[in-house]
Tab-separated table of C-alpha atoms in Angstrom:
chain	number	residue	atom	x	y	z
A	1	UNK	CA	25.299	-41.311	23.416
A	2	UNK	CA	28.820	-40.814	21.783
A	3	UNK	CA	31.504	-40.503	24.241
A	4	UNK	CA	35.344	-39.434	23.863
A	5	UNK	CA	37.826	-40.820	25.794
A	6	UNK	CA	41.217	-39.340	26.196
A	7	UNK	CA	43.636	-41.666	27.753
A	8	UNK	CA	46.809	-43.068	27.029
A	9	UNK	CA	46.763	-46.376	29.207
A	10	UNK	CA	45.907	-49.574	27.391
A	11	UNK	CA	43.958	-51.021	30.325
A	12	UNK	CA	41.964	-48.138	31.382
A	13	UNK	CA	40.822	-48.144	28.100
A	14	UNK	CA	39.769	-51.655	27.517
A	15	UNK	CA	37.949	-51.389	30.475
A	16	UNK	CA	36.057	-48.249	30.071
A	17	UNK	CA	34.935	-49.113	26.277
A	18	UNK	CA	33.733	-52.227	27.381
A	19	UNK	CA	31.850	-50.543	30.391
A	20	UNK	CA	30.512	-47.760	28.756
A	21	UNK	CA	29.693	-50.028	25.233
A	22	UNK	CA	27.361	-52.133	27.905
A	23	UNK	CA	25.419	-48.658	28.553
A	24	UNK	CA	24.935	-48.275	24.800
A	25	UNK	CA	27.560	-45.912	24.668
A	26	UNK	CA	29.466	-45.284	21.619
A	27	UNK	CA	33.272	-45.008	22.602
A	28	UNK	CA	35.726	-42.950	20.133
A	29	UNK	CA	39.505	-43.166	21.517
A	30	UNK	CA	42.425	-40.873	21.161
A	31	UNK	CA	45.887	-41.861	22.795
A	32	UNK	CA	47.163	-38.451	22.594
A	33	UNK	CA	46.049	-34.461	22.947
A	34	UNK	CA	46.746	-34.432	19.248
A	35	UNK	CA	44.462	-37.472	18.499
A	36	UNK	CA	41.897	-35.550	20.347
A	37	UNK	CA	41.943	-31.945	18.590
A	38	UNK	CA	41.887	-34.646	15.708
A	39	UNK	CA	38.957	-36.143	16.645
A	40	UNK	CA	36.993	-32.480	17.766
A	41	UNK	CA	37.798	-31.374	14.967
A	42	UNK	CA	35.669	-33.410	12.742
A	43	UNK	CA	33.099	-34.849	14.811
A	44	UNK	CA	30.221	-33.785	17.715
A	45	UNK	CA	30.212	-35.592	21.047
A	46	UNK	CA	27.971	-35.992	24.147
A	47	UNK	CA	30.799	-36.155	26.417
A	48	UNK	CA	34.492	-35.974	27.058
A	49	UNK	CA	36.209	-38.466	29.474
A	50	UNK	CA	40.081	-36.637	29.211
A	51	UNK	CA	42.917	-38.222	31.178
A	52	UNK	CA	45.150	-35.463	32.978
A	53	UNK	CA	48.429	-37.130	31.838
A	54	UNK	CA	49.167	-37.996	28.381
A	55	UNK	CA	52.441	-38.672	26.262
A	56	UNK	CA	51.995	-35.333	24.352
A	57	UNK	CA	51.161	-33.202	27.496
A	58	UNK	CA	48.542	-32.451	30.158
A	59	UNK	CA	45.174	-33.156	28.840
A	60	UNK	CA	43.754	-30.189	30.597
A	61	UNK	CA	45.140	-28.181	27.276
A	62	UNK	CA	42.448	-29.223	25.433
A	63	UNK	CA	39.667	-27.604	27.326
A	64	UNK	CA	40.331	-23.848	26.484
A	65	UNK	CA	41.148	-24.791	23.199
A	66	UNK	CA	37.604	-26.599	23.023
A	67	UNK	CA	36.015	-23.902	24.785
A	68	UNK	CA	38.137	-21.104	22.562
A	69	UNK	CA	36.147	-22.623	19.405
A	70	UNK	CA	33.241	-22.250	20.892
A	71	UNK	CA	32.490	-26.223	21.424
A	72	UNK	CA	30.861	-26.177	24.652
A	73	UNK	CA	31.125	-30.183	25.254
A	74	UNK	CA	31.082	-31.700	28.830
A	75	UNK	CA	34.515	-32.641	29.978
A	76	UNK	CA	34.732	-34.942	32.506
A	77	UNK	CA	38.455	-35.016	33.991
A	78	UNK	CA	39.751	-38.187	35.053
A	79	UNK	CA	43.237	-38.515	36.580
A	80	UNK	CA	45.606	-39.715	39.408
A	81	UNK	CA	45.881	-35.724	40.426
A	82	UNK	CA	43.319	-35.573	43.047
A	83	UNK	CA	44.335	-32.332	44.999
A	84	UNK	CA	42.080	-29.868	45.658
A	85	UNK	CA	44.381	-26.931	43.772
A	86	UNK	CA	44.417	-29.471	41.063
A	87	UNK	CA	40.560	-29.719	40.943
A	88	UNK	CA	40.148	-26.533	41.119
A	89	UNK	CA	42.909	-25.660	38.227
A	90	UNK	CA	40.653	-28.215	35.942
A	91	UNK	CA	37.578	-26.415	36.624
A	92	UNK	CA	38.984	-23.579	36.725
A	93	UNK	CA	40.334	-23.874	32.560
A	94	UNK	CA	36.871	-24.750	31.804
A	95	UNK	CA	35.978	-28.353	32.654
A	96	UNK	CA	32.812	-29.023	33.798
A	97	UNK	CA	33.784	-32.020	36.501
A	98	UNK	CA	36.582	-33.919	37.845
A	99	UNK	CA	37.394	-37.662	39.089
A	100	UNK	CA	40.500	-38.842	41.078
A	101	UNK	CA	41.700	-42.266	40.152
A	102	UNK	CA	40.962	-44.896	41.316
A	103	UNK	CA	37.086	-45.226	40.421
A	104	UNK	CA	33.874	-46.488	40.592
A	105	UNK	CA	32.688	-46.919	37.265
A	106	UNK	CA	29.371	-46.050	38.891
A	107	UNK	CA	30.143	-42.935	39.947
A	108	UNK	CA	31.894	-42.820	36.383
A	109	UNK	CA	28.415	-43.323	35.167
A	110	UNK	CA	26.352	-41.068	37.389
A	111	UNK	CA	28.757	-38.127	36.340
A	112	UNK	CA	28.044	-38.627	33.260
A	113	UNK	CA	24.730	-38.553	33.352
A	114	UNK	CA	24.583	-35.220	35.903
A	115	UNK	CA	26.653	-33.676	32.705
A	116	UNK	CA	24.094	-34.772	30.241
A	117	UNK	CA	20.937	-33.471	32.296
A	118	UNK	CA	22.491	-30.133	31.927
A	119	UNK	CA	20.528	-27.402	29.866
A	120	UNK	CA	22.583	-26.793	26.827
A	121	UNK	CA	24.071	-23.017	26.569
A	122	UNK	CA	21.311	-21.214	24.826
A	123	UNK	CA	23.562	-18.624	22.993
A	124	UNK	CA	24.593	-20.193	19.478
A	125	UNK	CA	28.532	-21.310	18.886
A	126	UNK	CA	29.976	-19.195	16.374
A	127	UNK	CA	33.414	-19.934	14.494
A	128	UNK	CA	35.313	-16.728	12.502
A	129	UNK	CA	37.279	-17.115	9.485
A	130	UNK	CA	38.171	-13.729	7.191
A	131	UNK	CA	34.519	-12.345	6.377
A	132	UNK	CA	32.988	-15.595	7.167
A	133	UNK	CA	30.855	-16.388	10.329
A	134	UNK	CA	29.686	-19.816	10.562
A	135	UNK	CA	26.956	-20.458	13.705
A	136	UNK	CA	27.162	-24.113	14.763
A	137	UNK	CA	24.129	-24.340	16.318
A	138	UNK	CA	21.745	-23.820	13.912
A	139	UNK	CA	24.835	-24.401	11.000
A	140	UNK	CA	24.051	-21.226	9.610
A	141	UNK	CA	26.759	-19.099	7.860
A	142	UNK	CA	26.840	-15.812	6.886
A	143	UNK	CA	29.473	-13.154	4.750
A	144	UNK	CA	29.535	-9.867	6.212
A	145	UNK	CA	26.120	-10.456	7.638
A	146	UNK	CA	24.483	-11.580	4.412
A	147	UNK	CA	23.027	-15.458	5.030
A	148	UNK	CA	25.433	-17.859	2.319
A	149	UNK	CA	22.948	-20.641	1.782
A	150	UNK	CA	24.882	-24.074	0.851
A	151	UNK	CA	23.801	-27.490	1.439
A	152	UNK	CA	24.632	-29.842	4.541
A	153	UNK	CA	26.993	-31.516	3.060
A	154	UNK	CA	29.118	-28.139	2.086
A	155	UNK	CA	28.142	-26.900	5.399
A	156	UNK	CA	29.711	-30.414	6.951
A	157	UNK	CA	33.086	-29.652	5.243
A	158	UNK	CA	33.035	-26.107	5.918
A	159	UNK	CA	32.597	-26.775	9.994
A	160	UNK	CA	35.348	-29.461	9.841
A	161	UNK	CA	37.735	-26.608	7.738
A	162	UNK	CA	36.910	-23.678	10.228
A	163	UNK	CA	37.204	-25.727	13.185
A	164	UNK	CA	41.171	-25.929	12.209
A	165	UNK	CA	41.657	-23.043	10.203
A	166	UNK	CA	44.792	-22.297	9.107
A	167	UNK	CA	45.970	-26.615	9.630
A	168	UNK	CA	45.526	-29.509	7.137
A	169	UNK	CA	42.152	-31.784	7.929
A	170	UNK	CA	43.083	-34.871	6.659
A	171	UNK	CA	40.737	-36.101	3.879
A	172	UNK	CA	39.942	-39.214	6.151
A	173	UNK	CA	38.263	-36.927	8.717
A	174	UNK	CA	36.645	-34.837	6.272
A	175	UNK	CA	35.093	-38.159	4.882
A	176	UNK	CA	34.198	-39.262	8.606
A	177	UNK	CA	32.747	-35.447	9.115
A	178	UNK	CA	30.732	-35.529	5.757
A	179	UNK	CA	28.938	-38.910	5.182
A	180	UNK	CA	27.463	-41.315	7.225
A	181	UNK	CA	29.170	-44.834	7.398
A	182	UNK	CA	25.972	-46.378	5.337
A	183	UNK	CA	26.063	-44.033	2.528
A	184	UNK	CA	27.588	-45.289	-1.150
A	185	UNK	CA	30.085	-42.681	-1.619
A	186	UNK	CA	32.017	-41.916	-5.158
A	187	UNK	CA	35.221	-41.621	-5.199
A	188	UNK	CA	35.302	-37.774	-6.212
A	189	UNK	CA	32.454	-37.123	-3.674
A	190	UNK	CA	34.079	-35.130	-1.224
A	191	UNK	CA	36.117	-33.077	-3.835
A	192	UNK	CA	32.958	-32.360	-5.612
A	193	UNK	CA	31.897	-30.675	-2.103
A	194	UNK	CA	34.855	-28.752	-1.566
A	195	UNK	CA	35.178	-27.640	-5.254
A	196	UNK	CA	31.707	-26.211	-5.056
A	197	UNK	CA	31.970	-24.664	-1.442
A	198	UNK	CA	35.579	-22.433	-2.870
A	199	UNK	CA	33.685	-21.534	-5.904
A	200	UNK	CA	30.573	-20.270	-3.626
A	201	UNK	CA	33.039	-18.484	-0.788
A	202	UNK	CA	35.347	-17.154	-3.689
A	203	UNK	CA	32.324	-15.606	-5.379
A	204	UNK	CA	30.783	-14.226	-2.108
A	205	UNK	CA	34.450	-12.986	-1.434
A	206	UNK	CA	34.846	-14.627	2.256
A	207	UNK	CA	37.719	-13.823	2.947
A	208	UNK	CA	39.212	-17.035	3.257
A	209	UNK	CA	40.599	-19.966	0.627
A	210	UNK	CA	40.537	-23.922	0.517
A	211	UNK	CA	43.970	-25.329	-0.205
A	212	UNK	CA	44.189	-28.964	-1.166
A	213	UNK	CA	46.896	-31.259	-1.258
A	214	UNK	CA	46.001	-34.175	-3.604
A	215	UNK	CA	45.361	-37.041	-1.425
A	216	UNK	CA	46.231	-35.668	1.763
A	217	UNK	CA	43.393	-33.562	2.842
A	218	UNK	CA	42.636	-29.481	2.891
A	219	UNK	CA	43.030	-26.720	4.883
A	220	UNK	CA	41.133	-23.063	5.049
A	221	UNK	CA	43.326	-19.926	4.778
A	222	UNK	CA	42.423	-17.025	6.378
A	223	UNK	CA	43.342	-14.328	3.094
A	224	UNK	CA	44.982	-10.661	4.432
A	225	UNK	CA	41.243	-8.914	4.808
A	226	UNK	CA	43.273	-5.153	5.059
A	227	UNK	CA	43.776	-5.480	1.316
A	228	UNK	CA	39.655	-5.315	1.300
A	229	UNK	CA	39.505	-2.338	2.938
């Protein structure tokens, strides 16, 4: 199970990685809201445990934006906040449960595990860019309805791009998103990918472009699709 936490105070997080790491639990952490979108971004989770109050904001902002992109991941909302209206405001944005502080971690646990017995939406997840649908379920995309077949691996970068369109991915995360932590990866791997995926959505006219800054990472353009029409 891969789990990520969202919380901004040192001990709280020492003590629920080592908690959760004794449940087999694979722990990713982000300090900040931005850290997070960083981290959604790129990679798939089980769960989400998101603190309330962060440095950057109220963690509740993430949810719509998860829920806007179609990543329907279990948020479980942990926070000092424990009023009702605040429950319900949580719930209400589009988390699936809440948990005042302080804790049991387990109740922590049992939460988690309620979350993860849920039936997963049956509907697929779909992401828009320009002429470009990409389903995330069955990582399927398609150009003005016509399947565009491309390997994982281009399918991999193009999930991480669309997920942010229109903002850099840093060519860390793309790395992260794309190959698996055993695999013996060239140098010129991952711009091999994304040189080949432009090519293919260029020629299939997508409606959208891959900008790269050397050494920094890429970002997918949405191009002005009235000039098509």
């Amino acid at each position: 199970m891969r789990i990520l936490l969202v919380e901004d105070e040192p001990e709280m997080v020492s003590a629920l990685r080592a908690a959760l790491k004794r449940h087999d639990m694979v722990v990713d952490h982000a300090g900040t809201l931005l850290e997070a979108e960083g981290f959604v971004a790129v990679d798939s989770y089980d769960a989400i445990l998101l603190d309330r109050q962060l440095p950057d904001g109220d963690g509740l902002a993430l949810v719509p934006r998860l829920r806007s992109a179609a990543n329907t991941t279990p948020v479980l909302v942990l926070t000092a906040k424990g009023d009702t209206s605040d429950k319900v405001d949580g719930l209400d944005m589009g988390a699936d449960d809440y948990l005042a502080k302080p804790f049991a971690f387990e109740e922590l646990l049992a939460r988690l595990r309620a979350l993860l017995r849920r039936p997963a939406p049956m509907q697929s997840q779909f992401i828009r860019a320009g002429h470009l649908v990409l389903d995330v379920g069955h990582r399927e995309a398609a150009i003005r309805g016509e399947p565009l077949s491309l390997p994982r691996r281009e399918l991999l970068v193009l999930e991480a791009l669309m997920r942010r369109t229109g903002r850099m991915v840093q060519r860390e995360a793309l790395m992260e998103a794309v190959f698996g932590l055993d695999d013996e990866i060239q140098s010129n791997a991952l711009d091999t990918h994304v040189s080949r995926l432009r090519r293919k959505l260029a020629d299939a006219d997508a409606g959208v472009t891959i900008n790269g800054i050397r050494g920094v990472g890429y970002l997918l353009r949405e191009n002005d699709v009235s000039l098509d029409r």
